[in-house]
Amino acid sequence: MAETSLVKAPELDSPPTRPYHAKRPHKKSRSGCQNCKARKVKCDESRPVCRSCKLRKAECVYVLPQKPHHSPVTASASWHSSSSSSSSSSSFESRPLTHLIKSATSSTNLASISSASSFLFSSPILPLDERVSDQTVTIPAELLWCPIGIDKADMKALWFYSTQTCGSFSTVADDGHKYIMRSLLVRYGSESPFLLDSIFALASLHMQRLNQRFDPKRALAYRVKSLAGYRKAIEEANPGDFPALLANSLLLTALSSENFREPDGAHLYILDWLVVWKGITLVIDLVSKPTVVESGLKSLFYRPPTDVVKSATFIPRQLLLLVSSITPSDPDYSYSEAYIETLKYLGSLYMDLVQGPSSMMSLRIITIFTFLPTKFIDVARMSRPRALIILAYFATFFKLVQREVWWLEGVGDRTIRDICGHLDLEWQDFLQVPCAALDAQGRKQLSKIILEDTELDSPQNYFLEYEAHVDQTQDLLRDYCSH
């Protein structure tokens, strides 16, 4: 799967031959990588991999963080320009970011903020059968320092994060992502304590999901401290915290997912979770996109592009009927366009499944809420029945990837149960597929249920049947848009 990677050092050919020459005086490097220092050779300090380590194919580790060059655009100006571009006074973009956090967390302990930008985050996760390795690992440089006030429990969480959790936040988990998650995030956390608390919280949550011992009170304390510090950092908008704010907006999507698994979690928590995803875009607008690049975190914000024209032909017929039945006198009439746009993104998931499950499909499922129109999120948070039904269909896809992504476990089931129990009987016919998905055993059966084909041997075989319905689906869309 192609994914935007960190800026790499220039490609090098085979090592040049080095003729003998007298040693020349040079300025001593004080910020070179650990390998070069240990070998007592000059480091060219290229990031993330210096020339010497690249030639030797060795892991390149820097102890001191590379200070980011922040955008000269002030936080207030950046936020003002974002706010002024909003087309609706009731949209999320027209409200202060801190207000969004507080309104979305009135019934929970964690922040809830969310969705769409030209480039956004990619945060899939490690399969359950690969989550823990007993193999000996190299001690990360981040574990060689001891911040003031850190205790044994903190170190345990930091160790688990640096050796396990950091590699479970991406389906790709390549060297670039590992460098960012294990090195950059921890270093930014050393300068912005709220991010370090989020790292501790994520690691302790991961340990609990694996039934490993960790004090639940300490784990909750991390989450509460993280949220409090995050809110304060947003209010102060200190440019020195911008990289940490960016990283924290991603970690919150996983941290807040624990509410789906708690027995006394908020009813219809999926509506608050939408706002968590919305916060990613709001933070990007706050710090400015150039800062995303300069911080070295850009590749974390990658998401697969979506062809909404092609994906529209894969929208399930019953959902097209759900929207096309809206009349001018219906309270949902003014939201029709938002429904149609959202269904196109749902159609992209059907298109991927029809062509066969893949890592790209998993990544698209995980990041799908970053695409949803702001107006749809507004409508969904009003608990409009049609919006809830559409969310129930998204939830069936979350079930498909929960074995790959540990923090998505239970999200799909909890959401479907909440929605099916919330809506009246008049809407139950539209919920047959999500309700059937609750009892699915395995991904193959779940795929059949989602595609409504119990005789299906492989999603790939279903492609031809969908092709037969393409023209009919396009006619439905054309008729609806002509109203």
XYZ file of C-alpha atoms in Angstrom:
483
model
C 0.000 0.000 0.000
C 1.413 3.357 -0.992
C 1.631 5.769 1.860
C 3.191 9.173 2.312
C 6.457 8.613 4.107
C 8.826 10.775 6.081
C 11.315 12.847 4.171
C 14.203 10.501 3.629
C 17.887 11.107 3.190
C 19.039 11.298 -0.464
C 19.372 7.945 -2.168
C 22.947 6.769 -2.144
C 24.782 4.539 -4.538
C 27.381 2.012 -3.469
C 29.964 3.428 -1.043
C 32.693 5.324 -2.927
C 36.228 4.134 -2.617
C 38.135 6.174 -0.075
C 41.788 6.911 -0.948
C 44.200 7.504 1.862
C 44.538 11.111 2.922
C 45.602 12.980 5.978
C 42.930 13.641 8.564
C 41.488 17.082 8.066
C 40.286 19.303 10.919
C 36.518 19.634 11.186
C 33.919 21.097 13.427
C 32.819 18.595 16.060
C 29.216 17.409 15.740
C 27.288 17.532 19.000
C 23.896 16.469 17.673
C 24.819 13.445 15.590
C 23.179 10.042 15.892
C 24.095 7.537 18.595
C 25.727 5.095 16.180
C 28.134 7.682 14.786
C 29.013 8.880 18.274
C 29.709 5.316 19.416
C 31.919 4.727 16.342
C 33.542 8.166 16.805
C 32.851 9.228 13.239
C 31.385 12.456 11.911
C 27.611 12.304 11.392
C 26.005 14.344 8.614
C 22.872 14.558 10.834
C 20.461 13.748 7.996
C 17.039 12.848 9.329
C 15.497 10.386 9.855
C 18.521 8.317 8.711
C 22.029 9.698 8.406
C 24.326 8.762 5.517
C 26.551 6.514 7.606
C 23.669 4.481 9.068
C 22.066 4.189 5.654
C 25.237 2.775 4.179
C 25.630 0.369 7.091
C 21.901 -0.441 7.123
C 21.796 0.295 10.834
C 19.012 1.802 12.939
C 19.637 5.530 13.178
C 18.718 6.998 16.579
C 19.048 10.606 17.689
C 18.903 11.437 21.390
C 18.146 15.130 21.047
C 14.947 16.118 19.197
C 15.130 18.107 16.020
C 13.418 21.366 16.855
C 10.582 22.094 14.423
C 10.413 25.386 12.580
C 6.888 26.580 13.230
C 4.805 28.480 10.775
C 4.900 32.246 11.246
C 1.108 32.263 11.056
C -0.223 32.935 14.552
C -2.694 30.571 16.126
C -5.379 33.212 16.348
C -4.962 34.207 12.707
C -4.952 30.600 11.570
C -8.081 29.828 13.542
C -9.796 33.016 12.399
C -9.182 32.184 8.734
C -10.538 28.704 9.326
C -13.611 30.036 11.080
C -14.325 32.709 8.520
C -14.342 30.152 5.720
C -17.275 28.344 7.248
C -20.430 28.514 5.203
C -22.841 27.746 8.027
C -23.168 29.466 11.386
C -24.277 26.180 12.930
C -21.374 24.143 11.586
C -18.516 22.840 13.693
C -16.028 25.168 12.013
C -17.812 28.229 13.392
C -17.360 27.179 17.023
C -14.269 27.469 19.255
C -12.254 24.273 19.455
C -12.415 24.179 23.264
C -16.203 24.418 23.087
C -16.263 21.346 20.859
C -14.158 19.377 23.309
C -16.332 20.324 26.280
C -19.642 19.716 24.500
C -18.543 16.309 23.276
C -17.289 15.171 26.685
C -20.205 16.146 28.879
C -20.953 12.460 29.523
C -17.459 11.000 29.249
C -13.975 11.372 30.700
C -12.225 11.779 27.342
C -12.179 14.396 24.647
C -14.306 13.888 21.594
C -13.313 15.852 18.529
C -13.390 14.908 14.497
C -13.148 14.906 10.277
C -12.150 15.863 6.628
C -9.098 17.608 5.182
C -7.010 17.351 2.030
C -4.624 15.064 3.876
C -5.489 13.306 7.088
C -4.452 10.659 9.432
C -3.837 6.988 8.833
C -4.140 5.000 12.025
C -4.886 1.355 11.565
C -3.467 -1.204 14.033
C -1.590 -4.449 14.638
C -3.434 -7.824 14.289
C -4.216 -9.441 17.637
C -2.084 -12.503 16.931
C 0.962 -10.254 16.397
C 0.436 -7.802 19.240
C 3.041 -9.173 21.629
C 6.429 -10.544 20.733
C 8.667 -12.403 23.175
C 11.702 -11.688 21.021
C 14.472 -9.526 22.393
C 14.094 -5.917 21.239
C 16.610 -3.113 20.922
C 16.303 -0.642 23.777
C 14.873 2.574 22.283
C 16.879 5.706 22.975
C 13.720 7.264 24.448
C 14.018 4.870 27.402
C 17.537 6.020 28.238
C 16.396 9.295 29.770
C 14.292 9.714 32.904
C 12.037 12.806 33.054
C 11.536 14.504 36.403
C 8.702 12.947 38.375
C 8.452 9.724 36.394
C 7.961 6.603 38.502
C 7.996 2.840 38.049
C 4.450 2.679 36.628
C 5.236 5.448 34.141
C 8.364 3.636 33.005
C 6.391 0.415 32.595
C 3.881 2.223 30.371
C 6.650 3.946 28.402
C 8.464 0.643 27.868
C 5.305 -1.056 26.599
C 4.536 1.866 24.308
C 8.072 1.972 22.876
C 8.248 -1.780 22.263
C 4.635 -2.745 21.441
C 1.969 -0.046 21.210
C 3.905 2.292 18.921
C 4.035 -0.441 16.283
C 0.328 -1.177 16.610
C -0.947 2.213 15.479
C -0.585 1.546 11.762
C -1.487 -1.332 9.479
C 1.691 -0.575 7.585
C 4.008 -0.274 10.610
C 6.991 0.522 8.369
C 10.214 2.100 9.581
C 8.943 5.615 8.929
C 5.868 5.142 11.090
C 7.843 3.418 13.826
C 10.325 6.291 13.892
C 7.514 8.830 14.245
C 5.486 6.902 16.817
C 8.400 5.701 18.944
C 10.798 8.625 18.629
C 9.137 11.866 17.546
C 5.996 11.461 19.664
C 7.951 10.593 22.810
C 10.333 13.516 22.262
C 7.485 15.953 21.681
C 5.879 14.475 24.794
C 8.967 15.343 26.833
C 8.295 19.009 25.987
C 4.471 18.845 26.207
C 3.452 16.710 29.226
C -0.150 16.220 28.089
C 1.114 14.200 25.107
C 3.284 12.073 27.387
C 0.182 11.398 29.519
C -1.669 10.335 26.355
C 1.186 7.973 25.475
C 1.031 6.472 28.977
C -2.770 6.225 28.708
C -2.659 4.493 25.320
C -0.033 2.001 26.471
C -1.950 1.162 29.660
C -5.172 0.743 27.662
C -3.359 -1.564 25.238
C -2.026 -3.612 28.169
C -5.512 -3.924 29.632
C -6.874 -5.117 26.289
C -4.216 -7.846 26.373
C -5.201 -8.788 29.948
C -1.843 -7.658 31.270
C -1.590 -6.199 34.749
C -1.779 -2.448 35.092
C -3.442 -0.383 37.787
C -6.824 0.696 36.333
C -6.892 3.785 38.557
C -3.523 4.866 37.206
C -4.714 4.215 33.637
C -7.793 6.408 34.198
C -5.651 9.106 35.799
C -3.485 9.232 32.668
C -6.568 9.770 30.517
C -7.960 12.512 32.735
C -4.592 14.338 32.964
C -4.126 14.024 29.217
C -7.495 15.593 28.493
C -7.038 18.426 30.984
C -3.611 19.276 29.585
C -4.872 19.015 26.015
C -7.695 21.465 26.672
C -5.310 23.919 28.298
C -2.819 23.651 25.425
C -5.575 24.376 22.903
C -6.701 27.435 24.856
C -3.164 28.784 25.142
C -2.252 27.901 21.507
C 1.475 28.007 22.241
C 3.347 27.244 18.969
C 5.792 25.115 20.959
C 2.931 22.688 21.671
C 1.661 22.491 18.077
C 3.390 19.192 17.155
C 2.117 17.648 20.398
C -1.412 18.896 19.683
C -1.304 17.260 16.265
C -0.132 13.932 17.651
C -2.594 14.055 20.524
C -5.558 14.569 18.195
C -4.732 11.181 16.660
C -4.175 9.333 19.914
C -7.540 10.529 21.223
C -9.402 8.536 18.568
C -8.021 5.339 20.130
C -8.217 6.472 23.741
C -11.848 7.549 23.467
C -12.845 4.230 21.865
C -12.731 2.655 25.330
C -16.165 4.206 25.971
C -17.677 1.699 23.511
C -16.421 -1.205 25.643
C -17.486 0.110 29.031
C -20.805 -1.437 30.225
C -22.012 1.935 31.491
C -20.690 3.864 28.490
C -22.831 6.645 27.054
C -25.763 5.588 24.866
C -25.104 6.329 21.178
C -21.500 7.198 21.985
C -20.801 6.951 18.245
C -22.161 10.522 17.997
C -19.504 11.828 20.387
C -16.858 9.764 18.614
C -17.682 11.551 15.362
C -16.646 14.769 17.080
C -13.358 13.195 18.178
C -12.535 12.582 14.530
C -13.655 16.092 13.635
C -11.040 17.436 16.039
C -8.198 16.208 13.827
C -9.139 18.690 11.122
C -9.737 21.469 13.611
C -6.282 20.987 15.125
C -4.694 20.962 11.663
C -6.468 24.255 10.937
C -5.302 25.644 14.270
C -1.604 24.854 13.823
C -1.594 25.287 10.000
C -0.720 22.647 7.412
C 2.894 23.837 6.937
C 3.439 23.023 10.620
C 2.215 19.473 9.993
C 4.970 19.055 7.417
C 7.657 20.794 9.432
C 6.875 18.748 12.543
C 7.786 15.514 10.748
C 4.318 14.052 11.444
C 2.822 14.401 7.963
C 2.813 10.709 7.054
C 0.558 9.975 10.039
C -2.110 12.047 8.332
C -2.274 10.021 5.138
C -5.598 8.499 4.048
C -6.489 6.655 0.832
C -8.088 8.891 -1.817
C -11.710 8.179 -2.689
C -13.331 8.270 -6.131
C -16.806 9.422 -5.081
C -18.124 9.247 -8.639
C -17.288 5.577 -9.008
C -18.118 4.678 -5.420
C -21.627 6.132 -5.800
C -22.555 3.166 -7.975
C -21.881 0.808 -5.059
C -24.319 2.399 -2.602
C -26.812 -0.259 -1.369
C -30.183 0.126 -3.040
C -32.119 0.233 0.246
C -30.084 3.207 1.418
C -30.682 5.056 -1.834
C -34.379 4.461 -1.316
C -34.053 5.676 2.267
C -32.788 9.032 1.006
C -34.769 9.289 -2.232
C -38.009 8.933 -0.245
C -37.426 12.322 1.412
C -40.088 14.820 0.344
C -40.016 18.646 0.578
C -42.273 18.462 3.627
C -39.941 16.025 5.416
C -37.806 17.559 8.235
C -34.784 15.862 6.609
C -35.276 17.592 3.251
C -32.628 20.267 3.892
C -30.140 17.525 4.818
C -30.631 15.455 1.667
C -27.406 16.577 0.026
C -25.377 15.734 3.151
C -26.952 12.260 3.181
C -26.071 11.646 -0.457
C -22.470 12.824 -0.001
C -22.057 10.570 3.032
C -23.499 7.575 1.167
C -20.855 8.023 -1.527
C -18.138 7.480 1.071
C -19.994 4.458 2.387
C -20.105 3.242 -1.210
C -16.291 3.399 -1.332
C -16.173 0.744 1.417
C -18.565 -1.475 -0.544
C -16.427 -1.007 -3.633
C -13.320 -2.128 -1.726
C -15.096 -5.157 -0.261
C -16.458 -6.187 -3.645
C -12.938 -6.159 -5.054
C -11.680 -8.195 -2.129
C -10.440 -7.323 1.378
C -7.066 -5.561 1.424
C -4.864 -3.434 3.660
C -6.051 -0.387 1.702
C -9.661 -1.290 2.535
C -8.755 -1.578 6.227
C -7.071 1.820 6.164
C -10.055 3.394 4.423
C -12.472 1.913 6.976
C -10.460 3.250 9.890
C -10.162 6.763 8.454
C -13.628 6.939 6.878
C -15.059 9.367 9.445
C -12.477 11.965 8.411
C -14.270 12.205 5.049
C -17.816 12.795 6.301
C -19.382 16.201 5.596
C -19.649 18.504 8.594
C -23.355 18.935 7.971
C -23.915 15.176 8.227
C -22.135 15.146 11.601
C -24.396 17.986 12.749
C -27.479 16.028 11.649
C -26.277 12.783 13.194
C -25.753 14.506 16.554
C -29.413 15.506 16.363
C -30.153 11.727 16.353
C -32.049 11.942 13.068
C -33.185 8.351 12.177
C -31.765 8.334 8.635
C -28.360 9.514 9.861
C -28.321 6.826 12.566
C -29.197 4.118 10.016
C -26.297 5.188 7.803
C -23.960 5.091 10.812
C -25.144 1.549 11.578
C -23.927 0.498 8.125
C -20.540 2.108 8.762
C -20.429 0.158 12.027
C -20.693 -3.173 10.166
C -17.408 -2.330 8.430
C -15.750 -1.554 11.765
C -16.550 -5.153 12.701
C -14.575 -6.290 9.653
C -11.327 -4.748 10.888
C -11.620 -5.106 14.663
C -9.364 -8.177 14.634
C -6.647 -6.084 13.000
C -7.167 -2.964 15.091
C -7.272 -3.599 18.812
C -8.886 -0.283 19.733
C -11.775 -0.900 17.332
C -12.883 -4.017 19.199
C -16.513 -3.622 20.230
C -17.063 -0.317 18.392
C -19.197 -1.887 15.663
C -21.297 -4.125 17.907
C -21.956 -1.439 20.508
C -22.963 1.084 17.842
C -25.332 -1.302 16.057
C -27.003 -2.355 19.315
C -27.452 1.257 20.409
C -28.982 2.305 17.089
C -31.245 -0.737 16.679
C -32.533 -0.218 20.215
C -33.013 3.508 19.739
C -35.080 3.607 16.530
C -38.787 2.853 16.291
C -40.255 -0.109 14.415
C -40.939 1.982 11.318
C -37.183 2.092 10.642
C -36.329 -1.519 11.431
C -36.609 -2.726 7.805
C -33.629 -0.525 6.946
C -31.591 -2.079 9.777
C -31.819 -5.718 8.705
C -28.225 -5.862 7.450
C -26.612 -4.241 10.524
C -28.707 -6.375 12.889
C -27.755 -9.557 11.011
C -24.106 -8.503 11.223
C -24.268 -8.716 15.023
C -24.438 -12.532 14.844
C -21.853 -12.955 12.078
C -19.123 -15.522 12.697
C -15.906 -14.645 10.899
C -15.048 -12.087 8.210
C -16.293 -14.233 5.328
C -19.798 -14.554 6.756
C -19.806 -10.882 7.708
C -18.802 -9.941 4.147
C -21.693 -11.985 2.785
C -24.131 -10.268 5.120
C -22.865 -6.795 4.250
C -23.103 -7.561 0.534
C -26.451 -9.330 1.084
C -25.327 -12.484 -0.726
C -25.392 -15.645 1.408
C -24.186 -17.753 -1.538
C -21.083 -15.645 -1.984
C -17.802 -17.587 -1.938
C -15.594 -14.539 -2.363
C -16.320 -10.775 -2.435
C -14.462 -10.682 -5.764
C -17.222 -12.787 -7.382
C -19.787 -10.245 -6.334
C -18.239 -7.572 -8.530
C -19.975 -8.816 -11.676
C -23.381 -8.720 -9.986
C -22.753 -5.161 -8.868
C -21.773 -4.196 -12.398
C -25.225 -5.327 -13.539
C -26.789 -2.844 -11.099
C -24.538 0.095 -11.950
C -26.802 1.596 -14.590
C -29.869 1.176 -12.390
C -28.116 2.832 -9.443
C -26.973 5.736 -11.605
C -30.545 6.229 -12.772
C -31.732 6.417 -9.155
C -29.078 9.011 -8.336
C -29.864 10.988 -11.477
C -33.595 10.972 -10.701
C -32.970 12.072 -7.129
C -30.635 14.914 -8.090
C -33.170 16.216 -10.608
C -35.759 16.823 -7.886
